[in-house]
Each structure stands twice: as C-alpha cells, then as structure tokens.
GROMACS .gro file of C-alpha atoms in nm:
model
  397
    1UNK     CA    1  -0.323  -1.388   2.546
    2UNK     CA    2  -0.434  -1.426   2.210
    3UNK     CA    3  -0.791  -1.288   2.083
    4UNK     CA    4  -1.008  -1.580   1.940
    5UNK     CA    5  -1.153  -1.518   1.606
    6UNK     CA    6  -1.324  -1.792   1.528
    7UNK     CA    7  -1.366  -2.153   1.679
    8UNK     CA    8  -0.984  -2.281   1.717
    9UNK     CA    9  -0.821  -1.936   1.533
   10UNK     CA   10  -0.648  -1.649   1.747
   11UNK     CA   11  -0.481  -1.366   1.653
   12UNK     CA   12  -0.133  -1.324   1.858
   13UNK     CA   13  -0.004  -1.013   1.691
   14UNK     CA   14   0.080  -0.709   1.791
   15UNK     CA   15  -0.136  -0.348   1.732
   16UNK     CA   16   0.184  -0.073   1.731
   17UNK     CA   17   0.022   0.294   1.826
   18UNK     CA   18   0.326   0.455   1.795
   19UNK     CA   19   0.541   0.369   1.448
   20UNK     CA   20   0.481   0.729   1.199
   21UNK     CA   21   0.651   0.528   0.899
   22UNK     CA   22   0.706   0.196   0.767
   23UNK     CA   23   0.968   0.049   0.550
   24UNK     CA   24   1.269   0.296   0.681
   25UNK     CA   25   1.074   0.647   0.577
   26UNK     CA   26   0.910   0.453   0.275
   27UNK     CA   27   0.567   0.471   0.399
   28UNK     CA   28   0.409   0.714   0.656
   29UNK     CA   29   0.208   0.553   0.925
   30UNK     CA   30  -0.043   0.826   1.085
   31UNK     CA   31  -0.281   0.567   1.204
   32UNK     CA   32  -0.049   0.361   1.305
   33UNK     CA   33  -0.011  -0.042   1.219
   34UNK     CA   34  -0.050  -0.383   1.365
   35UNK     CA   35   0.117  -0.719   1.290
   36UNK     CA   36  -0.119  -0.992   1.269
   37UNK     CA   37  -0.026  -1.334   1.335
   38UNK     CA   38  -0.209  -1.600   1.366
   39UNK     CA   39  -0.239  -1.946   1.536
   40UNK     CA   40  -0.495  -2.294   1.445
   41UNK     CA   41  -0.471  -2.484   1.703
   42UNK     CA   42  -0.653  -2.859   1.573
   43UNK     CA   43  -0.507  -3.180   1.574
   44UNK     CA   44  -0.244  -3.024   1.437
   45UNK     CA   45  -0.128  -2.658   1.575
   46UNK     CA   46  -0.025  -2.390   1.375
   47UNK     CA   47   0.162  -2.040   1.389
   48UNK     CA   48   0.089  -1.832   1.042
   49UNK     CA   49   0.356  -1.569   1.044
   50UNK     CA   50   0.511  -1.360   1.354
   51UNK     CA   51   0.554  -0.985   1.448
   52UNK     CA   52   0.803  -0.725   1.392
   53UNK     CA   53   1.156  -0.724   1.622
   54UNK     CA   54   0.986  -0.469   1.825
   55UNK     CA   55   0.762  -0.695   1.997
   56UNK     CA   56   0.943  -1.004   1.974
   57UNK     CA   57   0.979  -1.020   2.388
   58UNK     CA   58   0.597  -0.987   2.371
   59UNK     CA   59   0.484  -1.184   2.128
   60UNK     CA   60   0.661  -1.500   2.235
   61UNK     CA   61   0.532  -1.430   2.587
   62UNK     CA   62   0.231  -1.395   2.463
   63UNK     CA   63   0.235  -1.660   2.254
   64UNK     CA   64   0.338  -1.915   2.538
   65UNK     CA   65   0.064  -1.856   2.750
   66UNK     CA   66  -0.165  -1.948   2.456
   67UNK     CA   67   0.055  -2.278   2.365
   68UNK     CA   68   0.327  -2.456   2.500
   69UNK     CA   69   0.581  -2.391   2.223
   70UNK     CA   70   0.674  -2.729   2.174
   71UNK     CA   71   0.308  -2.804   2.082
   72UNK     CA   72   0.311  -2.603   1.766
   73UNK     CA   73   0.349  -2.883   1.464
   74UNK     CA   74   0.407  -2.592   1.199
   75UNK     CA   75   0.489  -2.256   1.088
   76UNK     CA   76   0.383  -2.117   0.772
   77UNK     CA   77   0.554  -1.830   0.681
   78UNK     CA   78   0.355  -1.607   0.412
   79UNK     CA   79   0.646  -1.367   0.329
   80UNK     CA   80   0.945  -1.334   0.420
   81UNK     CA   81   0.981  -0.932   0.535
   82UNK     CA   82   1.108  -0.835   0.852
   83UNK     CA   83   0.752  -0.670   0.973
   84UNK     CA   84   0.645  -1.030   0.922
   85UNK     CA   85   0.917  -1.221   1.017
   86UNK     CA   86   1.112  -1.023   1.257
   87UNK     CA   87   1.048  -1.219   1.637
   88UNK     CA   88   1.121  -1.560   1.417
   89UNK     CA   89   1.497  -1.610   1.518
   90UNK     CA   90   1.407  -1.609   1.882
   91UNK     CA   91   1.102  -1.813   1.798
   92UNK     CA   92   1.329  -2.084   1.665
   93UNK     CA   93   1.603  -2.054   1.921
   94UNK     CA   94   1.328  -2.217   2.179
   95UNK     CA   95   1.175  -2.491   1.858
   96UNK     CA   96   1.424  -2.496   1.646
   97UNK     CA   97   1.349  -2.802   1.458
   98UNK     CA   98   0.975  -2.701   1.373
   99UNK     CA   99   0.923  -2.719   0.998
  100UNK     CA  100   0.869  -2.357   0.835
  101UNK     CA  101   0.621  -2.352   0.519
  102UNK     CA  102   0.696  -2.112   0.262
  103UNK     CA  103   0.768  -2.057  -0.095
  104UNK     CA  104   1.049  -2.104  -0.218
  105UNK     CA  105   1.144  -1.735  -0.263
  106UNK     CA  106   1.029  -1.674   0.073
  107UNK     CA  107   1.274  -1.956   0.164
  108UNK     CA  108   1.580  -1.749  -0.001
  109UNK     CA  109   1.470  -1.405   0.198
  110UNK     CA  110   1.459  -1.570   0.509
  111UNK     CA  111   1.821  -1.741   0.504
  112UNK     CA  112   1.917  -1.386   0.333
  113UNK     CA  113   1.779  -1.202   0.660
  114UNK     CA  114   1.864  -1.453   0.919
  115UNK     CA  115   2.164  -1.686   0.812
  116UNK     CA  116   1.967  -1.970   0.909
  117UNK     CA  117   1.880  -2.311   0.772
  118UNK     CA  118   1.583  -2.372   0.934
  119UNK     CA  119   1.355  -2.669   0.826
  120UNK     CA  120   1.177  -2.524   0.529
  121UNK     CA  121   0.948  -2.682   0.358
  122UNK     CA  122   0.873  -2.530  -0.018
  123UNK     CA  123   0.509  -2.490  -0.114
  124UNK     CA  124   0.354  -2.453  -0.433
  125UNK     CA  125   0.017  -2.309  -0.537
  126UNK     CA  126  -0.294  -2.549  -0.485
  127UNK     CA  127  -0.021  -2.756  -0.243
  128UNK     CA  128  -0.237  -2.831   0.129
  129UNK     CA  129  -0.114  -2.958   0.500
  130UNK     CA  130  -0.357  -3.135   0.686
  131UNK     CA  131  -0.435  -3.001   1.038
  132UNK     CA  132  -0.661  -3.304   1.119
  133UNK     CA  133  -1.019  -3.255   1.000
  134UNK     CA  134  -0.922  -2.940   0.826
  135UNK     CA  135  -0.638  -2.828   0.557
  136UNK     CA  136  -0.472  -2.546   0.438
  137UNK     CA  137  -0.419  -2.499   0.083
  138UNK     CA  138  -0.170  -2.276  -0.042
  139UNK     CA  139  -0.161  -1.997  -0.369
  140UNK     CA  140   0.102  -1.817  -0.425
  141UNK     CA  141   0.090  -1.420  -0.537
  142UNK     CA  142   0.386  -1.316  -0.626
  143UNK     CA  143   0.525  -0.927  -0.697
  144UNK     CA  144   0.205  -0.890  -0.425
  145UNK     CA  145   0.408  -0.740  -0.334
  146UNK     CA  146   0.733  -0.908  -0.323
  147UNK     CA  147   0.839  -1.241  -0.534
  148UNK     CA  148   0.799  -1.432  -0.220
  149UNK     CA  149   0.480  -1.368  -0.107
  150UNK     CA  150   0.202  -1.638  -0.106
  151UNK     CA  151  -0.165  -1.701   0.108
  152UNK     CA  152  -0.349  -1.943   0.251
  153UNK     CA  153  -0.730  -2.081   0.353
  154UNK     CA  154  -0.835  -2.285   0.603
  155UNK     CA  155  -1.113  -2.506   0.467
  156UNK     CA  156  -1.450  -2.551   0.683
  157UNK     CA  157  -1.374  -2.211   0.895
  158UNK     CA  158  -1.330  -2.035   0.556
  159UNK     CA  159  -1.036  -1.839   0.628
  160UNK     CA  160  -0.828  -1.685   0.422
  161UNK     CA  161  -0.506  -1.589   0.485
  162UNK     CA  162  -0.400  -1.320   0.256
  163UNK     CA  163  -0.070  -1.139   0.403
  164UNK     CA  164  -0.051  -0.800   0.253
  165UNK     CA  165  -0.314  -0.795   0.048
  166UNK     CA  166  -0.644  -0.623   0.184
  167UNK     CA  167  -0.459  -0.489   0.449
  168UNK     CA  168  -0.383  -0.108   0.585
  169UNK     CA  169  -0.172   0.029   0.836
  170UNK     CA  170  -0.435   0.118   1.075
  171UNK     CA  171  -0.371   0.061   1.462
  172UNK     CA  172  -0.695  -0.036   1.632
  173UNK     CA  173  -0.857  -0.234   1.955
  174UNK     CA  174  -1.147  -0.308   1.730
  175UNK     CA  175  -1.010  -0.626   1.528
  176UNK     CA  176  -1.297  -0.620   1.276
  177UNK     CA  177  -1.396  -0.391   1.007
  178UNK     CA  178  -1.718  -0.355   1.091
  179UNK     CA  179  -1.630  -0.209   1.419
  180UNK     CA  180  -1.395   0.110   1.342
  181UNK     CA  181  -1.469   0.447   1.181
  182UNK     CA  182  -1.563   0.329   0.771
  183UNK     CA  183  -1.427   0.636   0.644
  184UNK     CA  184  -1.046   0.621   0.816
  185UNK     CA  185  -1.027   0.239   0.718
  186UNK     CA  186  -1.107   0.338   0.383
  187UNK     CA  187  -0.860   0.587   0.350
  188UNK     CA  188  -0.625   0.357   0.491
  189UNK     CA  189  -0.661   0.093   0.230
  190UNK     CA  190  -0.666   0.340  -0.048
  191UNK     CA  191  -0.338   0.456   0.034
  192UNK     CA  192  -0.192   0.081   0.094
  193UNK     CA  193  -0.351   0.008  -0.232
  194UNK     CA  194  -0.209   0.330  -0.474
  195UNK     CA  195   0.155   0.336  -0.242
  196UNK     CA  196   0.188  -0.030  -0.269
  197UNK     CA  197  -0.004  -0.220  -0.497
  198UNK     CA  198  -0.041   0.026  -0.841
  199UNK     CA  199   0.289  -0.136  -1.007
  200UNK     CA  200   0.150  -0.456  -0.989
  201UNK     CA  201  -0.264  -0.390  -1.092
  202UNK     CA  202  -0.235  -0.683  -1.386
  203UNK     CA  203  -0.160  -0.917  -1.102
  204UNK     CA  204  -0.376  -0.804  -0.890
  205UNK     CA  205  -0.668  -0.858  -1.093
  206UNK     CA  206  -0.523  -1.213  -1.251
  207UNK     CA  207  -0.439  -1.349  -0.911
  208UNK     CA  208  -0.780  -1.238  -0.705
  209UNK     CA  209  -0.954  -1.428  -1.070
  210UNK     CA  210  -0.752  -1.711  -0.969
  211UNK     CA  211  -0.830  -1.743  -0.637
  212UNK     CA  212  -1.222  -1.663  -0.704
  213UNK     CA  213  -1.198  -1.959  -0.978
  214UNK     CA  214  -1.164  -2.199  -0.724
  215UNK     CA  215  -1.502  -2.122  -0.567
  216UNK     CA  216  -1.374  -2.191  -0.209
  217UNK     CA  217  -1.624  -2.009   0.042
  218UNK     CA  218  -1.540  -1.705   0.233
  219UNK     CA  219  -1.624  -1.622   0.609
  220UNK     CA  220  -1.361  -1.363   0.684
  221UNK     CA  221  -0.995  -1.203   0.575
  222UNK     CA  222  -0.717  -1.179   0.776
  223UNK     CA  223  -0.451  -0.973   0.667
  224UNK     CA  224  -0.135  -0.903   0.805
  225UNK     CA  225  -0.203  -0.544   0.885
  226UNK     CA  226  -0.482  -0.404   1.028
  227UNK     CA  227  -0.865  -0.496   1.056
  228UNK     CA  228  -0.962  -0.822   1.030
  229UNK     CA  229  -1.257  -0.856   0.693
  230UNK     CA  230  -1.527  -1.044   0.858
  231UNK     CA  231  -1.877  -0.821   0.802
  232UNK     CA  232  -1.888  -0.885   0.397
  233UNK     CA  233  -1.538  -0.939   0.331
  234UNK     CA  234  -1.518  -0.930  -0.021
  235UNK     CA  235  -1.625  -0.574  -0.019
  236UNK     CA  236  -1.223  -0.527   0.014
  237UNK     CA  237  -1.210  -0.786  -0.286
  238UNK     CA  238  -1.416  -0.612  -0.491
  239UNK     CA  239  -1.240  -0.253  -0.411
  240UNK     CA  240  -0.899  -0.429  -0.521
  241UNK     CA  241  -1.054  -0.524  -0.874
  242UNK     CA  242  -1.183  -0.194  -0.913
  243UNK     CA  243  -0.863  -0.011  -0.847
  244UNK     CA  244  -0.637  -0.242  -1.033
  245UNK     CA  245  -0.809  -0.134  -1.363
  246UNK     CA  246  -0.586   0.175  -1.378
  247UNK     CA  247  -0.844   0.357  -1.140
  248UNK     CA  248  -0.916   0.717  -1.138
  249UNK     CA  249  -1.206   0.970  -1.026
  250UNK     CA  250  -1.314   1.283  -1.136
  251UNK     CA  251  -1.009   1.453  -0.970
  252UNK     CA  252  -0.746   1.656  -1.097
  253UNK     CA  253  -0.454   1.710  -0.867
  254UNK     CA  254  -0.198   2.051  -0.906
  255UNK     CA  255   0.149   1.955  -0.735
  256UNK     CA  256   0.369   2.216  -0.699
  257UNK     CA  257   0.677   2.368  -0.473
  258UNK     CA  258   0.789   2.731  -0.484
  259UNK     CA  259   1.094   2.966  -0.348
  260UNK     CA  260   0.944   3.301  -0.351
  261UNK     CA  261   0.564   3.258  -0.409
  262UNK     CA  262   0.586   3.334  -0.832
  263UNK     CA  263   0.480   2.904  -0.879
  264UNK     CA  264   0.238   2.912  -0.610
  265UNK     CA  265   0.042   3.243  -0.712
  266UNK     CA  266   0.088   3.042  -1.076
  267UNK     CA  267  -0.090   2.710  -0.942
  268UNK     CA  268  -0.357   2.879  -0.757
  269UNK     CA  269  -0.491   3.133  -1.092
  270UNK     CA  270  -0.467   2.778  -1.314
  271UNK     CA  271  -0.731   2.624  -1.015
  272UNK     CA  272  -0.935   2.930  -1.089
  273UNK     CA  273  -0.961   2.824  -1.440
  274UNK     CA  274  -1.024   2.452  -1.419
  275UNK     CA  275  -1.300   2.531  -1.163
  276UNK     CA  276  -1.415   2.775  -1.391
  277UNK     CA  277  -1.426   2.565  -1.681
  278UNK     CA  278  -1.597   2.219  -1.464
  279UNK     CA  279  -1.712   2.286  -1.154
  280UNK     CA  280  -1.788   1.939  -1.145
  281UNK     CA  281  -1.434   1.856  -1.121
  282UNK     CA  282  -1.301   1.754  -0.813
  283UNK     CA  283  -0.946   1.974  -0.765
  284UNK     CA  284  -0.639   1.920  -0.506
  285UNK     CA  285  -0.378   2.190  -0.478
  286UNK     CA  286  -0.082   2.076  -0.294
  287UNK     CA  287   0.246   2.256  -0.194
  288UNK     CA  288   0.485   1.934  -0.197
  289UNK     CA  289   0.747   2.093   0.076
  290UNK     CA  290   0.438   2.090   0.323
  291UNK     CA  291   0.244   1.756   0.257
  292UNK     CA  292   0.296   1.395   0.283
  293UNK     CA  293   0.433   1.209   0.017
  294UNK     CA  294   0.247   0.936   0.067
  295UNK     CA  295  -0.115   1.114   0.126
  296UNK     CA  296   0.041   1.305  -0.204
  297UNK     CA  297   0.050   0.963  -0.433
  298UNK     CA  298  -0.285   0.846  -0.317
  299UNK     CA  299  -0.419   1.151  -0.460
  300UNK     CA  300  -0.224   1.080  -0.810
  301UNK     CA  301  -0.361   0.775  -0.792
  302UNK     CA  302  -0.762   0.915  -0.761
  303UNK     CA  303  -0.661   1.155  -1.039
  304UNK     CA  304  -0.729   1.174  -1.391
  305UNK     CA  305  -0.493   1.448  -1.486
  306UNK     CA  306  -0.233   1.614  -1.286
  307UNK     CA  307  -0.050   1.968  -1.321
  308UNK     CA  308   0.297   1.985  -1.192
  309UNK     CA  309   0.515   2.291  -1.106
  310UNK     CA  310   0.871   2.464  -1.002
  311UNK     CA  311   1.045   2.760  -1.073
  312UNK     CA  312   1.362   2.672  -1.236
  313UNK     CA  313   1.685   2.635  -0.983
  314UNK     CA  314   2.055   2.651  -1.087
  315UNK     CA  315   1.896   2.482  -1.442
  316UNK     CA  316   1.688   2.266  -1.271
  317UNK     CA  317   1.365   2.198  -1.062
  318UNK     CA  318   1.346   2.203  -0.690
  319UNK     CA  319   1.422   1.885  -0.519
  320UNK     CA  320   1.110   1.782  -0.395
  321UNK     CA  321   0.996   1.784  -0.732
  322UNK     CA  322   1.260   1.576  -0.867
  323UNK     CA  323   1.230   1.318  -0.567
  324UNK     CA  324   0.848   1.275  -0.598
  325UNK     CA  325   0.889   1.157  -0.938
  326UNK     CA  326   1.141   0.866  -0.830
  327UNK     CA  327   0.825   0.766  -0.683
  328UNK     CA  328   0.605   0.792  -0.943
  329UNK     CA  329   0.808   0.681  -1.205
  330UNK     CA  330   0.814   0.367  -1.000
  331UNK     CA  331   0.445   0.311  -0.952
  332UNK     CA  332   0.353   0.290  -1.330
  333UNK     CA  333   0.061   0.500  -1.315
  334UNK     CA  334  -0.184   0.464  -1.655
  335UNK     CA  335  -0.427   0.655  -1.842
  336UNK     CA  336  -0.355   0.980  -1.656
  337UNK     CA  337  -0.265   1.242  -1.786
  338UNK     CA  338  -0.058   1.620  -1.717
  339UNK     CA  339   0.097   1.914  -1.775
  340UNK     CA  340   0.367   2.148  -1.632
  341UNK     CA  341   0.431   2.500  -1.516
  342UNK     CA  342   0.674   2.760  -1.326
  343UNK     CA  343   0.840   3.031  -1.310
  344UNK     CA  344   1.177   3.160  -1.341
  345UNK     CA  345   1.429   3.472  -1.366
  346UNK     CA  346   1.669   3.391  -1.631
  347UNK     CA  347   1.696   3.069  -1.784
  348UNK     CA  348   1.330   2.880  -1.712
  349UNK     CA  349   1.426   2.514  -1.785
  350UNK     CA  350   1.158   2.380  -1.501
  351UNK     CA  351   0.865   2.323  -1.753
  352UNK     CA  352   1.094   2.117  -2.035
  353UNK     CA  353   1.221   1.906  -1.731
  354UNK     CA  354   0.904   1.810  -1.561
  355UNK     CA  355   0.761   1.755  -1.912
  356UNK     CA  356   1.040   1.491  -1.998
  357UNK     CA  357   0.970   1.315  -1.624
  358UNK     CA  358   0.593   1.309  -1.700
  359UNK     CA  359   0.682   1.164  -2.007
  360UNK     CA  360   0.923   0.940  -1.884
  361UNK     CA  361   0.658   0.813  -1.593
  362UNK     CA  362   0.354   0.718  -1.797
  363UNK     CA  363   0.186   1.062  -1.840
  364UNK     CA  364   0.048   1.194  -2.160
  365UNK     CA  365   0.096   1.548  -2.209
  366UNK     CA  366  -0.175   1.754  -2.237
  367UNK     CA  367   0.070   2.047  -2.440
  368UNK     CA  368   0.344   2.232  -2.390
  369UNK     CA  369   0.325   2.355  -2.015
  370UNK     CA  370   0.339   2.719  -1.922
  371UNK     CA  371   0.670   2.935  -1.831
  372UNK     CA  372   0.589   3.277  -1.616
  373UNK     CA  373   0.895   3.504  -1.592
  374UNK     CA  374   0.977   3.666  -1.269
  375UNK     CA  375   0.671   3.725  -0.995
  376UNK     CA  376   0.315   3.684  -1.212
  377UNK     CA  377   0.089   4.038  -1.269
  378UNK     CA  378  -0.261   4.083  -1.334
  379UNK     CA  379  -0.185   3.974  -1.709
  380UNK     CA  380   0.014   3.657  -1.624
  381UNK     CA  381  -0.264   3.588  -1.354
  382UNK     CA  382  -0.522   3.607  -1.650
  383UNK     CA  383  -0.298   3.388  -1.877
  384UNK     CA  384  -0.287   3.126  -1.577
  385UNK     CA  385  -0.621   3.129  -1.531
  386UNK     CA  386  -0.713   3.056  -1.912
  387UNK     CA  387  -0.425   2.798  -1.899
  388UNK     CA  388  -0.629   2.641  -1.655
  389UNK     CA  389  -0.942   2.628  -1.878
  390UNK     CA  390  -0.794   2.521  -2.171
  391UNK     CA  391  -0.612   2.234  -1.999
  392UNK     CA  392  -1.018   2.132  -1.928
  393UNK     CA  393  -1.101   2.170  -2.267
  394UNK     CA  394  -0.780   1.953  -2.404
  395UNK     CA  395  -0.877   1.745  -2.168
  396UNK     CA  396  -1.191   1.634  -2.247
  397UNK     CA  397  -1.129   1.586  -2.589
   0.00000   0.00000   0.00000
C-alpha cells in the first residue's frame, strides 16, 4: 500500500536496503537508496515517476491495491533514467494508452531505453495539467543532472516535485527528514551534492532563482531519493545555493597511494607541517587504495587546497591516482587549489604528472611539488615537514 503524505498524495516507491552502488560502480551506496514515486489521486489521478527494474513486480502490486490501473488519467515522467523509469514497460503493458508527460529530451531517453512509442506528451517550463481543483505546473532543469530532467508543484498542497535534486541515497522507514539521524542525512546530501551536482553549480543556483521567482508556496519536497523535506524544507534549498558557489571549508585534504611506504611516510611529515603551521586547519589524510572514491570527492569538494601523491611507476603514477582524476577532471572543481609529491628510485616523473592533471582539472598550483628519492630519512622527514608549512604560508597569501 502506498504511505499518504499529505491529503490525496502517496508515496508508492520503493526503500532498497541492500544496493552498495548506484549507476554500475559510479556511485557507492552505504546507506542505501529508495525510489520515490508518487501518486495524486483528484479528479484527475496521477502517477509521478516509477521505481527501478528491481521492484517492478512490487511496485505494480503495490500500486494496484492503491488504484485500479485503469483509473490513473496520467503519468508524468520527471527523467527519463532507468532508477526512475525502470518498472514503466510493464506499467504500460497493463495501460498502454495512458498519456506520459515529459520533456522532450526525456521523451528521446525513454524511446532510446525502451523502443517504445508511448503517448508522450512534451512539456515546457511554466506549461500546467489540471487535476480538477488543483494543477501541476511544470519547470524544466536541465544538465540537473541530465538534459532531460524537469520538476513539478502541485498548487494548494504545495508540493514540489523536484526529482534528483535535494535528494540522497539514504534507505530509511522514516519518510521525513525530520525523523532520521540529522547528521547521516547530511552527509548523505553532501555527497549527492559534490558527486553529482558540482559540474553543474551555475545551474544550480540560476534554476533554484528561477523557481524562487515565481513565489509559489512551499509545504514539503519530494525527491526521488530518499527523505521526504517536509520540517522546513528549504533548509535543503538553501544548502544547494550555498554549495553551488564553488563551496569550500577550512579543510585541506592530502590524497595519496604508495608501493613501499616512501609516499606515505612523505604525506604524513607534510600533515605535521600544515598542522604545525594552522592548527586551525581542518586536515584529511587519505590512502586512495583503501578509501571510497566517492567519500574521497566529497572531501575535495569541502576542501580549499589539496596535496596529491605517488611514487613514480614504470614513468608514471599509480593507477588509482590516475583514475581519481578522470573523476575530478570531470567535476570542474573551482577556486581550490594543490600541490604534488612522491617518491621514486630512478627516474621520479610522479610530481610533473600529477602537476599537469591538477592543472589540467581546475587546480592552481601552489609551486613546484616535492620529489623524495628512495625511502625518506630524518632529513627528508624535516624537508616534508617544512614543505608542509610553507604550502600554509603560500597558501594564505
């Protein structure tokens, strides 16, 4: 049965406790997810979105013994991904002739997915379908995160719509945010937010200005993952506006891998330093073979300066170097900025590479980065350590 949310609104998604990553191996999951759907049922009766393939069985079970099927007048469709969209293609084998609302991008992903022509309708922003006594109007927000991607609100109940945005993969009984643990939903929707979202922050904050323009009152957020916004729900508004403006803390973040311990002992003496220089300064040390890459970006994204480092390898840096910057380069980070470091035995090319992918990925260098031949002494330990301050110093100039 669905879970009613509000006068004629139920959620009839799905919470999944089990799924560790999202996207393939894109995104890790350690809380878990949920696939919020959602169904108006007013003069007019409608489904906003479905679940992942997973539950399809499920969900349409569930969803007939909320509604006969045949009742439902429309389906609006608020992007066209598979975590979204995947129980649709059974849903439409039993209604197959109910009109699906949905950009017009979202319109091209769906016959791309499914080989179907359903009955789409295309909807533009400040478009509305009447439900009876109430409407829903229609922005769309595209590259947020895909081109096809679009909201909605439900005038009188206040309800809006928003998809991805303000949402987290965070499994939970609770439904609302004002009834889990503050500090794991908040971690949650940092991460969404700095994995997800970063690329696109001038949209972000142009699209949520849009939306506030049109003065349209606001009793609760439903997203399509996770809690439901209904105890101040603009806080997560707010947050989003904050972060898009190239956000950062007091933070600075070493990221390094190592073979035979020579980077790490390297990485460690330069944290000496920068805590010796500001103790004020918040510092992460992270040894990339053992950590989460996506946990590892969200702290990039609280940074304000990063140090990266690998001993050199056949010429080269270590892998899980190079990969983690395919991930960066892609996120556009701004307004940050780094330096490099390793070690090597005979040819040291690690700290010239990493300089020309911080370069090449939005960082401004802070110098030259630091090469330590062979396994670090007392001396190189002491040079580490002062490499550390002085990044502080350059720093802060």
């Amino acid at each position: 049965m669905g879970f009613n949310i509000k006068n004629n609104i139920y959620l009839v998604g799905n919470v999944d406790w089990e799924i560790e990553s999202y996207q393939g191996y894109k995104y890790s999951t350690h809380k878990g997810s949920s696939y919020n759907a959602y169904l108006i049922k007013e003069q007019k009766n409608v489904l906003i979105d479905t679940v992942d393939s997973t539950f399809t069985d499920i969900f349409i079970k569930n969803l007939k013994n909320e509604i006969n099927l045949d009742d439902i007048d429309y389906i609006i469709i608020n992007h066209g991904e598979k975590d979204h969209t995947g129980a649709l293609p059974e849903l439409m084998k039993l209604i197959p002739n109910t009109p699906i609302y949905c950009t017009n991008n979202c319109a091209k992903s769906l016959k791309g997915q499914y080989h179907q022509d359903w009955n789409f309708n295309i909807v533009k922003t400040g478009e509305k379908l009447n439900l009876g006594d109430k409407e829903l109007i229609f922005v769309e927000t595209p590259m947020l995160h895909w081109p096809d991607n679009m909201i909605c609100y439900l005038t009188q109940d206040n309800m809006l719509f928003s998809n991805d945005a303000f949402g987290q993969h965070y499994a939970t009984s609770a439904i609302y945010n004002d009834l889990v643990d503050q500090n794991e939903l908040f971690v949650e929707c940092l991460k969404y937010y700095s994995n997800i979202l970063t690329p696109y922050n001038s949209k972000v904050i142009k699209k949520i200005e849009e939306i506030l323009s049109l003065n349209l009152p606001l009793d609760m957020i439903c997203p399509s993952h996770g809690v439901i916004w209904r105890n101040n729900p603009t806080q997560i508004v707010e947050l989003y506006l904050k972060w898009a403006q190239n956000y950062q803390e007091n933070q600075i973040t070493i990221l390094y891998d190592t073979m035979w311990e020579s980077t790490r002992d390297m990485a460690e003496a330069i944290a000496q330093g920068i805590k010796e220089a500001d103790s004020q300064t918040v510092i992460k040390l992270i040894h990339l073979s053992k950590k989460d890459k996506n946990d590892v970006i969200t702290e990039v994204f609280k940074s304000k300066a990063i140090l990266v480092g690998s001993p050199t390898v056949n010429k080269g840096i270590l892998t899980t170097i190079a990969s983690l910057f395919e991930f960066v380069k892609s996120l556009e980070f701004k307004n940050k900025q780094a330096a490099a470091f390793g070690s090597y035995g005979w040819s040291g090319e690690s700290v010239k590479l990493i300089n020309a992918k911080l370069t090449d990925s939005g960082f401004a260098l802070v110098n030259e980065g630091l090469r330590v031949s062979w396994k670090p002494d007392e001396e190189t330990i002491k040079e580490c350590i002062k490499f550390g301050k002085d990044f502080v110093k350059d720093l802060n100039k």
